[in-house]
Tab-separated table of C-alpha atoms and ligand atoms in Angstrom:
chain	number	residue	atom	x	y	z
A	1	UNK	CA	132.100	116.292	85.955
A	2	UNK	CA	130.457	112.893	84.695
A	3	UNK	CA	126.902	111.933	85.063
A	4	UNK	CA	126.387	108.282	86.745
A	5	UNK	CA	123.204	106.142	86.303
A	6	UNK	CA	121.929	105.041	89.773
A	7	UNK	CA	120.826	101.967	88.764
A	8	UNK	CA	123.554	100.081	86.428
A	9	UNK	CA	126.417	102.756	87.612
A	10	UNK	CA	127.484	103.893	83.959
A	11	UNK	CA	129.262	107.012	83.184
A	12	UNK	CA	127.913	109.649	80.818
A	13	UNK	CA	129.988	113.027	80.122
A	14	UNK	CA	127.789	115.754	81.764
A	15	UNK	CA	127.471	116.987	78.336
A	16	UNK	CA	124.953	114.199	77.341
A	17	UNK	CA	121.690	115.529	75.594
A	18	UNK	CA	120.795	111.958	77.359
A	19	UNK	CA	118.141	112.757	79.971
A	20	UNK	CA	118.702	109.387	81.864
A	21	UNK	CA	120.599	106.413	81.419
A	22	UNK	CA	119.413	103.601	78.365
A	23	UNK	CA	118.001	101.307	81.591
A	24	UNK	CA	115.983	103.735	82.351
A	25	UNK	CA	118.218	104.517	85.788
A	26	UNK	CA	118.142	108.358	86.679
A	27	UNK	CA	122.024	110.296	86.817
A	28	UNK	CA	123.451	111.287	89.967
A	29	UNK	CA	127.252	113.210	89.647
A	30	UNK	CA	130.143	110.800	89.944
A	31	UNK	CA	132.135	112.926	91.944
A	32	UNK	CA	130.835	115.301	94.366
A	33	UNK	CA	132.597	118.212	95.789
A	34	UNK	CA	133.483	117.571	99.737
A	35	UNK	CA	131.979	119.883	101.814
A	36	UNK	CA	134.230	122.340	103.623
A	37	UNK	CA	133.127	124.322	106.178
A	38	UNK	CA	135.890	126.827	105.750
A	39	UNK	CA	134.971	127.550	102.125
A	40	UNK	CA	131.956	128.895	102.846
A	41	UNK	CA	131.770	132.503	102.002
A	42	UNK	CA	130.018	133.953	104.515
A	43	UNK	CA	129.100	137.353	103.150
A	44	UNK	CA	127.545	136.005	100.304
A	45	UNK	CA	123.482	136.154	101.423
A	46	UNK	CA	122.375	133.330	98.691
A	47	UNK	CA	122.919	129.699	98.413
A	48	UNK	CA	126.174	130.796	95.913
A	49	UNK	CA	127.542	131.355	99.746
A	50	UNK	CA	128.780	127.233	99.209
A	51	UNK	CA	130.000	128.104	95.722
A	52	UNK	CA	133.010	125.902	96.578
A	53	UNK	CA	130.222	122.866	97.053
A	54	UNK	CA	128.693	123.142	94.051
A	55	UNK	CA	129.844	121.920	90.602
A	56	UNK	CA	132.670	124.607	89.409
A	57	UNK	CA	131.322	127.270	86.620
A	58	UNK	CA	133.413	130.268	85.528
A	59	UNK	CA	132.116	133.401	87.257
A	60	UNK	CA	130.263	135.048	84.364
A	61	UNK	CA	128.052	132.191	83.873
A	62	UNK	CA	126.315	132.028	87.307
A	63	UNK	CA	123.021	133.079	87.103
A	64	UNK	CA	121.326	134.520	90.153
A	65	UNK	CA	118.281	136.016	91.551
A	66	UNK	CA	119.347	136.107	94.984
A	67	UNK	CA	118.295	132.674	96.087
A	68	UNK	CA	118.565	130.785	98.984
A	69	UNK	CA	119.494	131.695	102.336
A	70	UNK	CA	115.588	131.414	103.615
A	71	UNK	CA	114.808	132.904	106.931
A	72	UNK	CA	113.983	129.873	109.592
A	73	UNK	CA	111.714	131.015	112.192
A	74	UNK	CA	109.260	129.137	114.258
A	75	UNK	CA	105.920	127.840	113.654
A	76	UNK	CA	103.570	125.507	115.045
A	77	UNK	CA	100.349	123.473	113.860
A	78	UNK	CA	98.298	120.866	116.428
A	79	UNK	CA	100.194	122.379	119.434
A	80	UNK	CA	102.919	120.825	118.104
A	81	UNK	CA	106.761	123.555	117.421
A	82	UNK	CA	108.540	122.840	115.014
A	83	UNK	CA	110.726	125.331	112.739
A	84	UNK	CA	109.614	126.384	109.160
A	85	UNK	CA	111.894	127.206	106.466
A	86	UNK	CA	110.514	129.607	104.147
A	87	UNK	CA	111.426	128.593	100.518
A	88	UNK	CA	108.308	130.526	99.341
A	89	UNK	CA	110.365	133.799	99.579
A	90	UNK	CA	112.599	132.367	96.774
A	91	UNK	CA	112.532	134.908	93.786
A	92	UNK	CA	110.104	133.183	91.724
A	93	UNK	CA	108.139	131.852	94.759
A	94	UNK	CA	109.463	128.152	95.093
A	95	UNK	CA	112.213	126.215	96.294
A	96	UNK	CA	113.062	125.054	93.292
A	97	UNK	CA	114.627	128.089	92.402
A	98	UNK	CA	117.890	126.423	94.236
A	99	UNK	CA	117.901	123.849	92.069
A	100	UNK	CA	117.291	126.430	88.749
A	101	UNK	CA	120.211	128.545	89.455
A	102	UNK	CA	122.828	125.462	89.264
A	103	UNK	CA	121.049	124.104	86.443
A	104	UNK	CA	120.729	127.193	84.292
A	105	UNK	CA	124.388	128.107	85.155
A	106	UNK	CA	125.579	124.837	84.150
A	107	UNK	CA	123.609	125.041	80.421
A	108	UNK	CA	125.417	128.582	80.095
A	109	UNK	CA	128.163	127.239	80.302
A	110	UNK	CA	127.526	124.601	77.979
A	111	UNK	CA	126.833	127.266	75.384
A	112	UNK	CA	122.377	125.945	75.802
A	113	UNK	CA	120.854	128.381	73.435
A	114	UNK	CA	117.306	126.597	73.872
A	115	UNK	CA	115.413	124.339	76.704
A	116	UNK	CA	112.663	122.112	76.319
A	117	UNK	CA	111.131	120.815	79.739
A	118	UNK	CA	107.324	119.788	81.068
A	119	UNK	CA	105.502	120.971	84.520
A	120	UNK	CA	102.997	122.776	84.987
A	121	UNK	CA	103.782	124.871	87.668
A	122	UNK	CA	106.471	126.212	90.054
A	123	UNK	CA	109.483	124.248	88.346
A	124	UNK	CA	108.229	126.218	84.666
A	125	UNK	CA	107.945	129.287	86.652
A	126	UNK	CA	111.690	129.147	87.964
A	127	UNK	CA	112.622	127.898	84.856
A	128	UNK	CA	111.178	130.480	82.750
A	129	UNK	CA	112.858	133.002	84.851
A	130	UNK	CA	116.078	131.901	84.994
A	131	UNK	CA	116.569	131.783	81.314
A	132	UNK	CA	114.955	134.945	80.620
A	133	UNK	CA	117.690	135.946	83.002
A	134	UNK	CA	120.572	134.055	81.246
A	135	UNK	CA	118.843	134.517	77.485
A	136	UNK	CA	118.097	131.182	77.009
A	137	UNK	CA	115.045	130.515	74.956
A	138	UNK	CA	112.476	127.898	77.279
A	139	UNK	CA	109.465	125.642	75.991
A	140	UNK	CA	107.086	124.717	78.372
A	141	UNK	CA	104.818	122.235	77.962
A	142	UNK	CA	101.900	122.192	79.741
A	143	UNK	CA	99.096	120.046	81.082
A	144	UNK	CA	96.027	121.015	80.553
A	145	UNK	CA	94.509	122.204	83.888
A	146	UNK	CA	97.356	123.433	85.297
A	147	UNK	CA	97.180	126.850	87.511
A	148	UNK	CA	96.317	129.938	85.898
A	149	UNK	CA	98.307	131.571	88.251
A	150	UNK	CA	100.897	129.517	87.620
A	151	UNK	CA	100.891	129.853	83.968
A	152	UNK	CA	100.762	133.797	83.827
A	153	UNK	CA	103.705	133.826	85.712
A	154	UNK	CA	105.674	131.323	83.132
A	155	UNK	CA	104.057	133.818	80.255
A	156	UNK	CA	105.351	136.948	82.305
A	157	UNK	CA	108.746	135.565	82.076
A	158	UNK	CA	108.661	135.298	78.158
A	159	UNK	CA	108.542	131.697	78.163
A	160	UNK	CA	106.484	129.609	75.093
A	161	UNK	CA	103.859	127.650	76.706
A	162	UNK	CA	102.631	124.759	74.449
A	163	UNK	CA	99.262	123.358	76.128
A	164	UNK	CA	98.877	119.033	75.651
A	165	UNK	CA	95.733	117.858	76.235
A	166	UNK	CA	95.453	114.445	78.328
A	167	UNK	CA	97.301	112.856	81.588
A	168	UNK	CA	100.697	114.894	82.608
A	169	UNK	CA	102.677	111.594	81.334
A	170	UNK	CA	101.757	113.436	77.550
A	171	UNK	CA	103.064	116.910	78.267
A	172	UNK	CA	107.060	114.612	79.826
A	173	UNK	CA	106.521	112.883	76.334
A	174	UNK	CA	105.846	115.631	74.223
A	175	UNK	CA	108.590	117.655	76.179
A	176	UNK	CA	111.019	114.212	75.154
A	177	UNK	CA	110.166	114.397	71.337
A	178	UNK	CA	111.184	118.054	71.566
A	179	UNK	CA	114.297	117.243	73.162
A	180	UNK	CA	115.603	115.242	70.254
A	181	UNK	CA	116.693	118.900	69.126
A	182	UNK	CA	116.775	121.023	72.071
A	183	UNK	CA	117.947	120.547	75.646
A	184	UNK	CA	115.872	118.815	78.410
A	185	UNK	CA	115.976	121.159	81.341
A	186	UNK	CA	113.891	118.683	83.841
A	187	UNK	CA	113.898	119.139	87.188
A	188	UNK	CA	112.656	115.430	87.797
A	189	UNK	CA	115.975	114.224	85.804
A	190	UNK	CA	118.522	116.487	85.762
A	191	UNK	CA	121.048	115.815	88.675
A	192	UNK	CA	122.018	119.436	88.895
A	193	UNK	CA	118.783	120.237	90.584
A	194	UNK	CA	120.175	118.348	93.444
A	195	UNK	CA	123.158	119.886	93.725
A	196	UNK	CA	120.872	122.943	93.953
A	197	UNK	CA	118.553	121.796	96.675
A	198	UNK	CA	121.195	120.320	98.776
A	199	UNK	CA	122.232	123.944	100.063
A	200	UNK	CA	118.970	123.232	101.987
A	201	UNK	CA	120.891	121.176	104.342
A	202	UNK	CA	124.056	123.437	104.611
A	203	UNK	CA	121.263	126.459	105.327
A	204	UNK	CA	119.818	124.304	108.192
A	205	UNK	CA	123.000	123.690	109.552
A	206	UNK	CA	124.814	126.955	109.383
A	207	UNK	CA	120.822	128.318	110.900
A	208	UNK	CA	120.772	125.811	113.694
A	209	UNK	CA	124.432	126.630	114.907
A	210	UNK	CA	126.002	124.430	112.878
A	211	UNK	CA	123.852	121.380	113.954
A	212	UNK	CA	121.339	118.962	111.982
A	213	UNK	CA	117.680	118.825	112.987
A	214	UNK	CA	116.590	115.689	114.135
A	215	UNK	CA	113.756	115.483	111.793
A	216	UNK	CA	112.070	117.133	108.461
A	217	UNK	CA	108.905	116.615	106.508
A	218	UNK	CA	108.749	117.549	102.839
A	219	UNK	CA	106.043	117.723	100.308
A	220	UNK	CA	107.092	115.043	97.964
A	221	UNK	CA	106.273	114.150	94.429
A	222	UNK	CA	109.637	113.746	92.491
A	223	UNK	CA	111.144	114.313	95.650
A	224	UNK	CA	114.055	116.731	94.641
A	225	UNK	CA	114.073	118.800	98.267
A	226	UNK	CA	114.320	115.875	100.433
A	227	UNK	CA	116.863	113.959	97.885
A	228	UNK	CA	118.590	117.663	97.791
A	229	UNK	CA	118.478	117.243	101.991
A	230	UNK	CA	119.772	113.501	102.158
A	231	UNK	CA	122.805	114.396	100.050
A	232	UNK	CA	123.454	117.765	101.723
A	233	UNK	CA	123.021	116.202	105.180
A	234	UNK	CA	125.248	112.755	104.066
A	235	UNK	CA	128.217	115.531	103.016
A	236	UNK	CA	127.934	117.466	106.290
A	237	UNK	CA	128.026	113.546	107.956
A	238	UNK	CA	131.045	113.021	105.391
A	239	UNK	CA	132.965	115.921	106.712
A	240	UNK	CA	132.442	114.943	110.278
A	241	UNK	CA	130.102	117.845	111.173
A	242	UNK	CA	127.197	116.254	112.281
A	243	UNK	CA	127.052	113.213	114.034
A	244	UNK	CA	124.190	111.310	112.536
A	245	UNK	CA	121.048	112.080	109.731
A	246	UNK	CA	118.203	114.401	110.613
A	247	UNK	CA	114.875	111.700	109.895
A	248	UNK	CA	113.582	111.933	106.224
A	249	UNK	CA	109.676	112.050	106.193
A	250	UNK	CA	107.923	112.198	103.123
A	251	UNK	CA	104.577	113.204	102.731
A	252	UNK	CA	102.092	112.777	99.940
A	253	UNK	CA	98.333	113.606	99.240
A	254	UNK	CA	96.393	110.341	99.968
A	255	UNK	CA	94.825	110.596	96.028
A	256	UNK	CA	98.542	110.236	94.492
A	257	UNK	CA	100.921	108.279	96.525
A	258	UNK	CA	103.114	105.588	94.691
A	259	UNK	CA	105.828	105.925	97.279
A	260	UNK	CA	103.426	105.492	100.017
A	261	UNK	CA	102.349	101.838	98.193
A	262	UNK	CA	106.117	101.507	97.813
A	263	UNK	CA	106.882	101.826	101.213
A	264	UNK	CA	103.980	100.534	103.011
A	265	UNK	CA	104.397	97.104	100.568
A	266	UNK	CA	107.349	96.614	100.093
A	267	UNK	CA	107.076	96.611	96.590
A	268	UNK	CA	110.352	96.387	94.107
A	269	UNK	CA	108.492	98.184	91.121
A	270	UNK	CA	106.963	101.258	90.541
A	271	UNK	CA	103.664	100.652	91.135
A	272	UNK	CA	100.908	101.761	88.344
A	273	UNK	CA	98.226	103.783	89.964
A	274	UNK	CA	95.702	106.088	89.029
A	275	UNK	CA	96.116	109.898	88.947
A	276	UNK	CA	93.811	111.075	91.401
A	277	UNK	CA	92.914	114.410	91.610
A	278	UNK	CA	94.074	116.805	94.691
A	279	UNK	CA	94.689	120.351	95.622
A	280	UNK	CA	98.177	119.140	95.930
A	281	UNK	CA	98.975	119.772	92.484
A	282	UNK	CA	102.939	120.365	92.957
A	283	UNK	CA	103.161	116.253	94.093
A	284	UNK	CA	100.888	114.809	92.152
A	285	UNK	CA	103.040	112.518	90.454
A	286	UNK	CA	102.069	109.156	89.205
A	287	UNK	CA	105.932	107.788	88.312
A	288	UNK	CA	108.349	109.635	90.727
A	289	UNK	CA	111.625	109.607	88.557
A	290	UNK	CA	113.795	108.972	91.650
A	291	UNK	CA	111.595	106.484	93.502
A	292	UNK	CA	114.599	104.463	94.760
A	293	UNK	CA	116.455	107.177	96.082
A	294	UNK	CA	113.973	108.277	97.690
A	295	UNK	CA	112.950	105.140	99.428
A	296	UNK	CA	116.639	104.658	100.131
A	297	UNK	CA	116.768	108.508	102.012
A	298	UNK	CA	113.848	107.660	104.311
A	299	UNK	CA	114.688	104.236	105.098
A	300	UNK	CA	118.601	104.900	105.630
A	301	UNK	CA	117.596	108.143	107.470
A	302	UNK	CA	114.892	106.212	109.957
A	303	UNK	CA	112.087	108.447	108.646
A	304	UNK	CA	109.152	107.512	106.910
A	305	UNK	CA	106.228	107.935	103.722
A	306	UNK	CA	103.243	109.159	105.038
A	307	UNK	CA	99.830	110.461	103.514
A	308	UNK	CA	97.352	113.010	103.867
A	309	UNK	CA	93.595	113.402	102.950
A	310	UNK	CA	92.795	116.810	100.947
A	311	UNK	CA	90.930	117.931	103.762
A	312	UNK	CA	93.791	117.719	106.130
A	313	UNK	CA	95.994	119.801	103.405
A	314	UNK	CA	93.422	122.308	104.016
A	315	UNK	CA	93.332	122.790	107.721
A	316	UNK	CA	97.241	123.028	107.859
A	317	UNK	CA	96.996	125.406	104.821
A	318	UNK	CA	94.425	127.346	107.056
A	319	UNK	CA	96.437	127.048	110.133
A	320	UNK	CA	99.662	128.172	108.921
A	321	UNK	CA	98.144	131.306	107.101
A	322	UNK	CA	96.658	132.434	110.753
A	323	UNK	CA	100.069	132.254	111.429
A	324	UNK	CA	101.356	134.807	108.401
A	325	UNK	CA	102.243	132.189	106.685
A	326	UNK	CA	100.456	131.877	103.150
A	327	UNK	CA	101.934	128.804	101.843
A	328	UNK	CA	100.036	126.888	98.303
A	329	UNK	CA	98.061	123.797	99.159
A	330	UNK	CA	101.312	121.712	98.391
A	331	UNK	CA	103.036	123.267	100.820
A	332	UNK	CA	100.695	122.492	103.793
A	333	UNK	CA	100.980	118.618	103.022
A	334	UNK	CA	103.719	118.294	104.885
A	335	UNK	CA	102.663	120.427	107.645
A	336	UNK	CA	99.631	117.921	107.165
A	337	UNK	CA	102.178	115.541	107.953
A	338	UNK	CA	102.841	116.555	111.130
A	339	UNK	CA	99.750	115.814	112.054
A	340	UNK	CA	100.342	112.149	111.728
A	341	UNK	CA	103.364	112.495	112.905
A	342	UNK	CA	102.779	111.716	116.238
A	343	UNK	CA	102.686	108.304	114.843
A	344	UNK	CA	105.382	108.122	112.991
A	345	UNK	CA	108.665	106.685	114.268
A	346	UNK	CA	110.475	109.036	115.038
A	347	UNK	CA	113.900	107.890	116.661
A	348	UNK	CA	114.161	108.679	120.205
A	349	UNK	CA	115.218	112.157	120.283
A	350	UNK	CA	112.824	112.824	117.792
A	351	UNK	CA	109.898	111.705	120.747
A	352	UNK	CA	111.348	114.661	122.784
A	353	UNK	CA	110.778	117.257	119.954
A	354	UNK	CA	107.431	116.566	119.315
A	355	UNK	CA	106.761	117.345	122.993
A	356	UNK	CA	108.703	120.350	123.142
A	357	UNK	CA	107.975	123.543	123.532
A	358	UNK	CA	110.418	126.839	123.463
A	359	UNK	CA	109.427	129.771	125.221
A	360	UNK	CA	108.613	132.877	122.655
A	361	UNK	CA	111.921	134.933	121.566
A	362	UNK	CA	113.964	131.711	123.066
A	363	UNK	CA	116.974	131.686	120.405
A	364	UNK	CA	116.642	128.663	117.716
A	365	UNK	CA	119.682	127.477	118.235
A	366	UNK	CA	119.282	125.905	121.879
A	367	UNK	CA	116.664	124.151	120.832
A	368	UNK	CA	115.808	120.792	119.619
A	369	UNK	CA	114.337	120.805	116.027
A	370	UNK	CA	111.965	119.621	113.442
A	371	UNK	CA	112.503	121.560	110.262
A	372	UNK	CA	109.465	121.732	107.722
A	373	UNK	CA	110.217	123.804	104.251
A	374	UNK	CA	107.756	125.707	103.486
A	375	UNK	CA	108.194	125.370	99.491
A	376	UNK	CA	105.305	127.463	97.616
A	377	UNK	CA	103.879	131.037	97.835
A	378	UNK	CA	100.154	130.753	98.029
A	379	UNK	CA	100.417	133.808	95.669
A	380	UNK	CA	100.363	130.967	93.136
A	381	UNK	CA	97.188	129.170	93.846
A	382	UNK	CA	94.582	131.626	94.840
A	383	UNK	CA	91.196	130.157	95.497
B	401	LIG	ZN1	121.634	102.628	83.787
């Protein structure tokens, strides 16, 4: 397995302590496994159920909490169904638990005795638990301000949290200078995380009766779920499963949106804008590290960027828990999202969906389908 730079296209052996490429480019693998459909091992409940998908690791370095394999069941938010998938029932309470267990595996079997890596939240949290799991030793550093929930959970997990005062930018840097002798376990660079969070797109599949959705709206900061989607969806496309993309939305909170300024102006630069504060604290990224993947997903995919004001985060927070569905304020942005979705262009089919509406107990699978993932446990962010 090689790492490749998405921007210049230069090979690195996945064994690099290089976090990205000297341009600055982020890695993608050269050579992804194919999907086949008859590899899937279908009594295996967890995303290690497409074990023949995912980068090849001897058996006794897998580690696994029992993720994946999220139950999709319907929802609905301004009269509008459409079909959540609950990634909050992940074992540490995020989605990016899928993205964890690849990563972790892979740095046991590179022999990792010791991560380094920078959030302040739900990618720590799975982080922390994964290597207590494998015996790795993890560093977190933290920005100051980040959720006290959050943070006793990291603790919990025996992780060292190492507080930086200032913007977020300090706690990547800090987390950078301590890579020089330790091992960068970022979820924003690593290209093993999406490996991880493309099983989303096999789940959705396999769920829907082995059929893509015609749209889905993510939460997006770095944007690893709906990067992890385009490339899961793209191999099921590959393979001649599905006949066409499911729509890419992203969605981010109006305050911090540098993909929304991307897309909206057509700009060839990462744009340099403020930090603004918002109960979205999962997406609140300034300097997305895959910006132009991203941009290519949506645009390729005929979906869109689109942003929401805090206030809307908080109805669709509000609506989905009278639904018994207690998602963190990240979560609900892209439920928020629906709510301008009725705007959004949606391709044709997609028009159809949004007036749909399935009778109760109707079964899933004869349905049309918008899928939202529901990615955080409000457990996390009480208030
Ligand atoms: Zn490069």
């Amino acid at each position: 397995m090689n790492f490749r730079c998405f921007d210049c296209h230069q090979e690195f052996p996945a064994t690099t302590r290089q976090w990205c490429c000297a341009c600055g480019g982020a890695f993608e693998i050269s050579e992804r496994p194919r999907f086949d459909r008859d590899k899937i091992d279908t009594k295996v409940s967890t995303l290690w159920r497409y074990r023949a998908m995912l980068p090849a690791f001897k058996a006794e370095n897998i580690v696994s909490l029992g993720e994946g394999w999220t139950p999709l069941i319907q929802a609905r938010a301004y009269g509008l169904e459409f079909l959540a998938k609950l990634e909050f029932l992940a074992p540490t309470g995020s989605f990016k638990d899928r993205g964890t267990t690849v990563l972790v595996s892979f740095l046991k079997e590179l022999g990792v005795t010791e991560v380094v890596e920078d959030s302040s939240g739900n990618a720590a949290a799975s982080l922390s638990a994964y290597c207590a799991r494998a015996g790795i030793h993890c560093k977190i550093f933290v920005p100051a301000g980040a959720s006290p929930a959050k943070l006793t959970q990291i603790r919990a997990y025996g992780a060292e949290l190492i507080p930086i005062e200032g913007p977020r930018e300090n706690a990547s840097r800090a987390a950078q200078r301590a890579a020089q002798s330790s091992y960068y376990a970022s979820h924003a660079y690593s290209p093993l995380i999406l490996e991880g969070t493309k099983t989303l797109a096999y789940e959705v599949w396999e769920q829907l009766g082995r059929r893509a959705p015609d749209a889905m709206l993510f939460p997006t900061g770095h944007g690893t779920l709906l990067l992890g989607a385009y490339y899961g969806f793209r191999d099921l496309l590959e393979a001649q499963l599905i006949d066409k993309m499911p729509a890419l939305h992203a969605v981010q909170a109006e305050a911090c949106a540098p993909l929304y300024k991307i897309y909206t102006e057509n700009l060839t630069e990462l744009p340099d804008i403020p930090q603004g504060e918002t109960i979205a604290e999962g997406i609140r990224i300034r300097r997305p590290v895959r910006w132009k993947a991203i941009l290519r997903a949506v645009r390729e995919t005929g979906g869109s960027v689109v942003t929401v004001s805090e206030r809307e985060i908080l109805i669709a927070q509000r609506e989905l828990a009278r639904q018994g569905l207690y998602v963190e304020p990240t979560s609900a942005v892209a439920v928020a999202g629906l709510h301008a979705a009725r705007g959004l262009h949606l391709r044709q089919t997609s028009c159809g969906l949004l007036a749909f509406a399935g009778s109760a107990g109707e079964d899933v699978r004869s349905r049309q389908s918008l899928v939202i993932p529901l990615t955080g446990s409000g457990l996390k962010a009480p208030f």
